[in-house]
Coordinates of C-alpha atoms in Angstrom, one line a residue:
M1498 CA 169.5 42.1 -61.2
L1499 CA 166.1 43.5 -60.6
D1500 CA 166.7 47.0 -60.9
Q1501 CA 168.1 46.1 -64.6
L1502 CA 164.7 44.3 -65.8
V1503 CA 162.6 46.7 -63.6
K1504 CA 163.4 50.4 -64.0
Q1505 CA 161.9 51.5 -60.6
P1506 CA 161.6 48.4 -58.5
A1507 CA 159.8 49.9 -55.4
N1508 CA 157.3 51.9 -57.6
A1509 CA 156.7 49.0 -59.7
I1510 CA 155.9 46.5 -56.7
S1511 CA 153.8 49.1 -54.8
G1512 CA 151.7 49.3 -58.0
T1513 CA 150.4 45.9 -57.5
L1514 CA 148.6 46.9 -54.4
F1515 CA 145.7 48.2 -56.8
L1516 CA 145.3 44.7 -57.9
G1517 CA 144.8 43.2 -54.6
L1518 CA 142.6 46.3 -53.8
A1519 CA 140.5 45.4 -56.9
A1520 CA 139.8 41.8 -55.8
L1521 CA 138.9 43.2 -52.2
I1522 CA 136.3 45.6 -53.5
L1523 CA 134.8 43.1 -56.0
L1524 CA 134.5 40.5 -53.3
N1525 CA 132.8 43.1 -50.7
S1526 CA 130.4 43.9 -53.2
L1527 CA 129.5 40.5 -54.2
A1528 CA 128.8 40.0 -50.6
D1529 CA 126.7 43.1 -50.2
M1530 CA 124.4 41.9 -53.4
K1531 CA 124.0 38.3 -52.0
A1532 CA 122.7 40.1 -48.7
G1533 CA 120.4 42.2 -50.6
V1534 CA 121.9 45.5 -49.3
A1535 CA 119.7 48.2 -50.4
Q1536 CA 121.8 50.8 -51.9
P1537 CA 122.4 51.8 -55.4
F1538 CA 126.2 50.4 -55.7
A1539 CA 125.2 47.2 -54.7
T1540 CA 122.1 46.8 -56.6
R1541 CA 123.6 47.5 -59.8
P1542 CA 126.2 45.0 -60.7
V1543 CA 127.7 47.2 -63.7
F1544 CA 129.1 49.8 -61.2
P1545 CA 131.3 47.4 -58.9
V1546 CA 132.5 45.7 -61.8
L1547 CA 133.6 48.7 -63.6
F1548 CA 135.0 50.1 -60.7
A1549 CA 137.1 47.0 -59.8
A1550 CA 138.1 47.1 -63.4
A1551 CA 139.3 50.5 -63.2
I1552 CA 141.5 49.9 -60.1
T1553 CA 142.9 46.7 -62.0
M1554 CA 143.9 49.0 -64.7
V1555 CA 145.4 51.4 -62.1
G1556 CA 147.6 48.7 -60.9
L1557 CA 148.6 47.3 -64.2
G1558 CA 149.2 50.6 -65.8
T1559 CA 151.4 52.0 -62.9
T1560 CA 153.3 48.8 -62.4
F1561 CA 154.0 48.9 -66.3
Y1562 CA 155.2 52.2 -66.3
H1563 CA 157.4 52.2 -63.4
A1564 CA 159.0 48.7 -64.6
S1565 CA 159.3 50.0 -68.1
L1566 CA 159.4 54.0 -68.3
T1567 CA 158.1 54.2 -71.6
F1568 CA 155.5 56.5 -73.0
A1569 CA 153.1 53.7 -73.6
G1570 CA 153.6 52.9 -69.8
Q1571 CA 153.0 56.6 -68.8
T1572 CA 149.9 56.6 -71.0
A1573 CA 148.5 53.4 -69.3
D1574 CA 149.4 54.9 -65.8
V1575 CA 147.4 58.1 -66.3
L1576 CA 144.7 56.4 -68.3
G1577 CA 144.1 54.2 -64.6
M1578 CA 143.9 57.6 -62.9
Y1579 CA 141.3 58.6 -65.3
L1580 CA 139.3 55.6 -65.1
I1581 CA 139.0 56.2 -61.1
V1582 CA 138.0 59.6 -61.3
T1583 CA 135.6 59.4 -64.2
F1584 CA 133.8 56.5 -62.6
I1585 CA 132.9 58.7 -59.7
L1586 CA 131.8 61.4 -62.2
F1587 CA 129.6 59.1 -64.1
Y1588 CA 128.2 57.2 -61.0
S1589 CA 127.1 60.6 -59.6
L1590 CA 125.8 61.6 -62.9
A1591 CA 123.6 58.4 -63.2
R1592 CA 122.2 59.1 -59.7
L1593 CA 122.0 63.0 -60.6
K1594 CA 120.2 62.6 -63.9
H1595 CA 118.6 59.0 -63.3
I1596 CA 120.4 57.5 -66.3
P1597 CA 120.1 53.6 -66.3
P1598 CA 123.2 51.9 -65.2
Y1599 CA 124.1 50.3 -68.7
A1600 CA 123.8 53.7 -70.4
A1601 CA 126.0 55.5 -67.8
A1602 CA 128.5 52.4 -68.3
L1603 CA 128.6 53.3 -72.0
G1604 CA 129.0 56.9 -71.5
Y1605 CA 132.0 55.9 -69.2
V1606 CA 133.6 53.9 -71.7
I1607 CA 133.3 56.4 -74.6
G1608 CA 134.5 59.2 -72.4
N1609 CA 137.7 57.6 -71.4
G1610 CA 138.2 56.8 -75.0
V1611 CA 138.0 60.5 -75.8
L1612 CA 140.5 61.1 -72.6
L1613 CA 142.8 58.2 -74.1
T1614 CA 142.9 59.6 -77.4
G1615 CA 143.9 63.1 -75.7
L1616 CA 146.5 61.3 -73.7
I1617 CA 148.1 60.0 -77.0
L1618 CA 147.8 63.2 -79.1
V1619 CA 148.4 65.8 -76.4
P1620 CA 150.2 64.0 -73.5
A1621 CA 151.4 67.5 -71.9
A1622 CA 147.8 68.4 -71.1
R1623 CA 147.2 65.6 -69.1
R1624 CA 147.6 67.0 -65.6
Y1625 CA 145.3 70.0 -66.6
V1626 CA 142.7 67.6 -67.9
F1627 CA 142.8 65.5 -64.9
A1628 CA 142.3 68.7 -62.6
V1629 CA 139.1 69.6 -64.6
V1630 CA 138.0 66.0 -64.3
V1631 CA 138.5 65.7 -60.4
I1632 CA 136.7 69.1 -60.0
A1633 CA 133.8 68.0 -62.1
A1634 CA 133.6 64.5 -60.3
I1635 CA 133.6 66.1 -56.7
T1636 CA 131.1 68.6 -57.9
L1637 CA 128.7 66.2 -59.2
E1638 CA 129.0 64.0 -56.4
M1639 CA 128.0 66.7 -53.9
R1640 CA 125.1 67.9 -56.1
A1641 CA 123.9 64.2 -56.7
R1642 CA 123.7 63.4 -53.0
H1643 CA 122.1 66.6 -51.6
R1644 CA 119.6 66.9 -54.6
N1645 CA 118.6 63.2 -54.3
R1646 CA 118.6 63.7 -50.6
E1647 CA 120.5 60.4 -50.1
A1648 CA 121.9 59.3 -46.7
S1649 CA 125.6 58.8 -46.8
Q1650 CA 128.9 59.0 -44.9
P1651 CA 130.7 61.9 -46.2
Y1652 CA 133.6 61.6 -43.9
W1653 CA 134.9 58.7 -45.9
F1654 CA 135.0 60.9 -48.9
A1655 CA 136.9 63.6 -46.8
L1656 CA 139.4 61.1 -45.6
A1657 CA 140.1 60.1 -49.4
I1658 CA 140.9 63.6 -50.3
G1659 CA 142.9 64.1 -47.1
T1660 CA 144.9 60.8 -47.7
L1661 CA 145.6 61.7 -51.4
A1662 CA 146.7 65.3 -50.2
I1663 CA 149.3 63.6 -47.9
G1664 CA 150.5 61.1 -50.5
F1665 CA 150.8 64.1 -52.9
I1666 CA 153.0 66.1 -50.5
I1667 CA 155.0 62.9 -50.2
W1668 CA 155.3 62.6 -53.7
S1669 CA 156.4 66.2 -54.4
L1670 CA 159.1 65.9 -51.9
D1671 CA 160.4 63.1 -53.7
I1672 CA 160.2 64.5 -57.1
T1673 CA 161.7 67.7 -56.3
R1674 CA 164.5 65.9 -54.6
I1675 CA 163.9 67.4 -51.3
I1676 CA 163.6 64.0 -49.6
C1677 CA 165.1 61.5 -52.0
D1678 CA 167.1 58.5 -52.2
P1679 CA 167.3 56.8 -55.5
S1680 CA 169.2 53.8 -54.1
S1681 CA 166.4 52.9 -51.3
W1682 CA 163.5 51.0 -51.4
I1683 CA 161.6 53.5 -49.6
Q1684 CA 160.7 56.0 -52.3
G1685 CA 158.3 58.8 -52.0
H1686 CA 156.3 57.9 -55.3
A1687 CA 155.7 54.2 -53.6
V1688 CA 154.0 55.7 -50.6
W1689 CA 152.0 57.8 -53.1
H1690 CA 150.8 54.6 -54.6
M1691 CA 149.9 53.4 -51.0
C1692 CA 147.9 56.4 -50.0
G1693 CA 146.2 56.0 -53.5
A1694 CA 145.2 52.7 -52.5
L1695 CA 144.1 53.7 -49.3
A1696 CA 142.1 56.7 -50.8
I1697 CA 140.3 54.4 -53.5
W1698 CA 139.1 52.1 -50.4
F1699 CA 137.7 55.2 -48.6
V1700 CA 135.8 56.1 -51.7
F1701 CA 134.5 52.7 -51.9
L1702 CA 133.3 52.8 -48.4
Y1703 CA 131.5 56.1 -49.2
L1704 CA 129.9 55.0 -52.5
T1705 CA 128.6 51.8 -50.5
S1706 CA 127.4 54.2 -47.7
V1707 CA 125.3 56.3 -50.1
T1708 CA 121.6 55.1 -49.8
P1709 CA 118.1 56.8 -50.4
R1710 CA 117.0 58.7 -47.5
A1711 CA 113.8 56.3 -47.3
H1712 CA 116.0 53.3 -46.7
S1713 CA 118.1 55.0 -43.9
R1714 CA 115.1 55.8 -42.0
K1715 CA 113.4 52.7 -42.5
N1716 CA 113.5 51.6 -39.1
E1717 CA 114.1 54.9 -37.4
N1718 CA 110.7 55.0 -35.5
P1719 CA 109.6 51.4 -35.2
S1720 CA 106.8 52.5 -32.7
A1721 CA 105.1 54.8 -35.6
A1722 CA 103.6 51.6 -37.0
N1723 CA 101.7 50.7 -33.6

């Protein structure tokens, strides 16, 4: 009965992982704000709110798509992916160019409005556009971290990329039917969703590790003040 109402049950249900992840990230960010953690992500509330909203959209979009297999669902699904990557892009740009948080948020909304228009008008270009945005986001993040001499834990970012790569390989094996059983509840695309959620968590850990170098050395040499 479920597979009559929901076209791809395993893929749709696995999409709800992102909803729980969004709540977890928002709660962690609120805890950091209350604790007065001195890093850009926690001290500018607009960023964790936008990030959690983007992850929520991923969960809603991918669940809707795999439940309905409609063009509207596909558009919502891909838009969620854009929202995550463009968040990294605009967060990096804000630090690189010292753009005020709400101005960066406005640019983020407008930019994704343009991407959404492209998704509707030229859906066949979505993969190429996504690849360009991913490359731009990674490049800007690396430039922001090095130019601002920020302290961070880059291995979280590397883990995110590695996790996505593993998920993409599994998804590819599934979509090409090399390893595929349509009647099974274990689906390669559902594993891709799981890897995607884990990768976003790693991205969050990376973003919250980025701090101005001065803060990272605050207590590095306590005897210097004596």
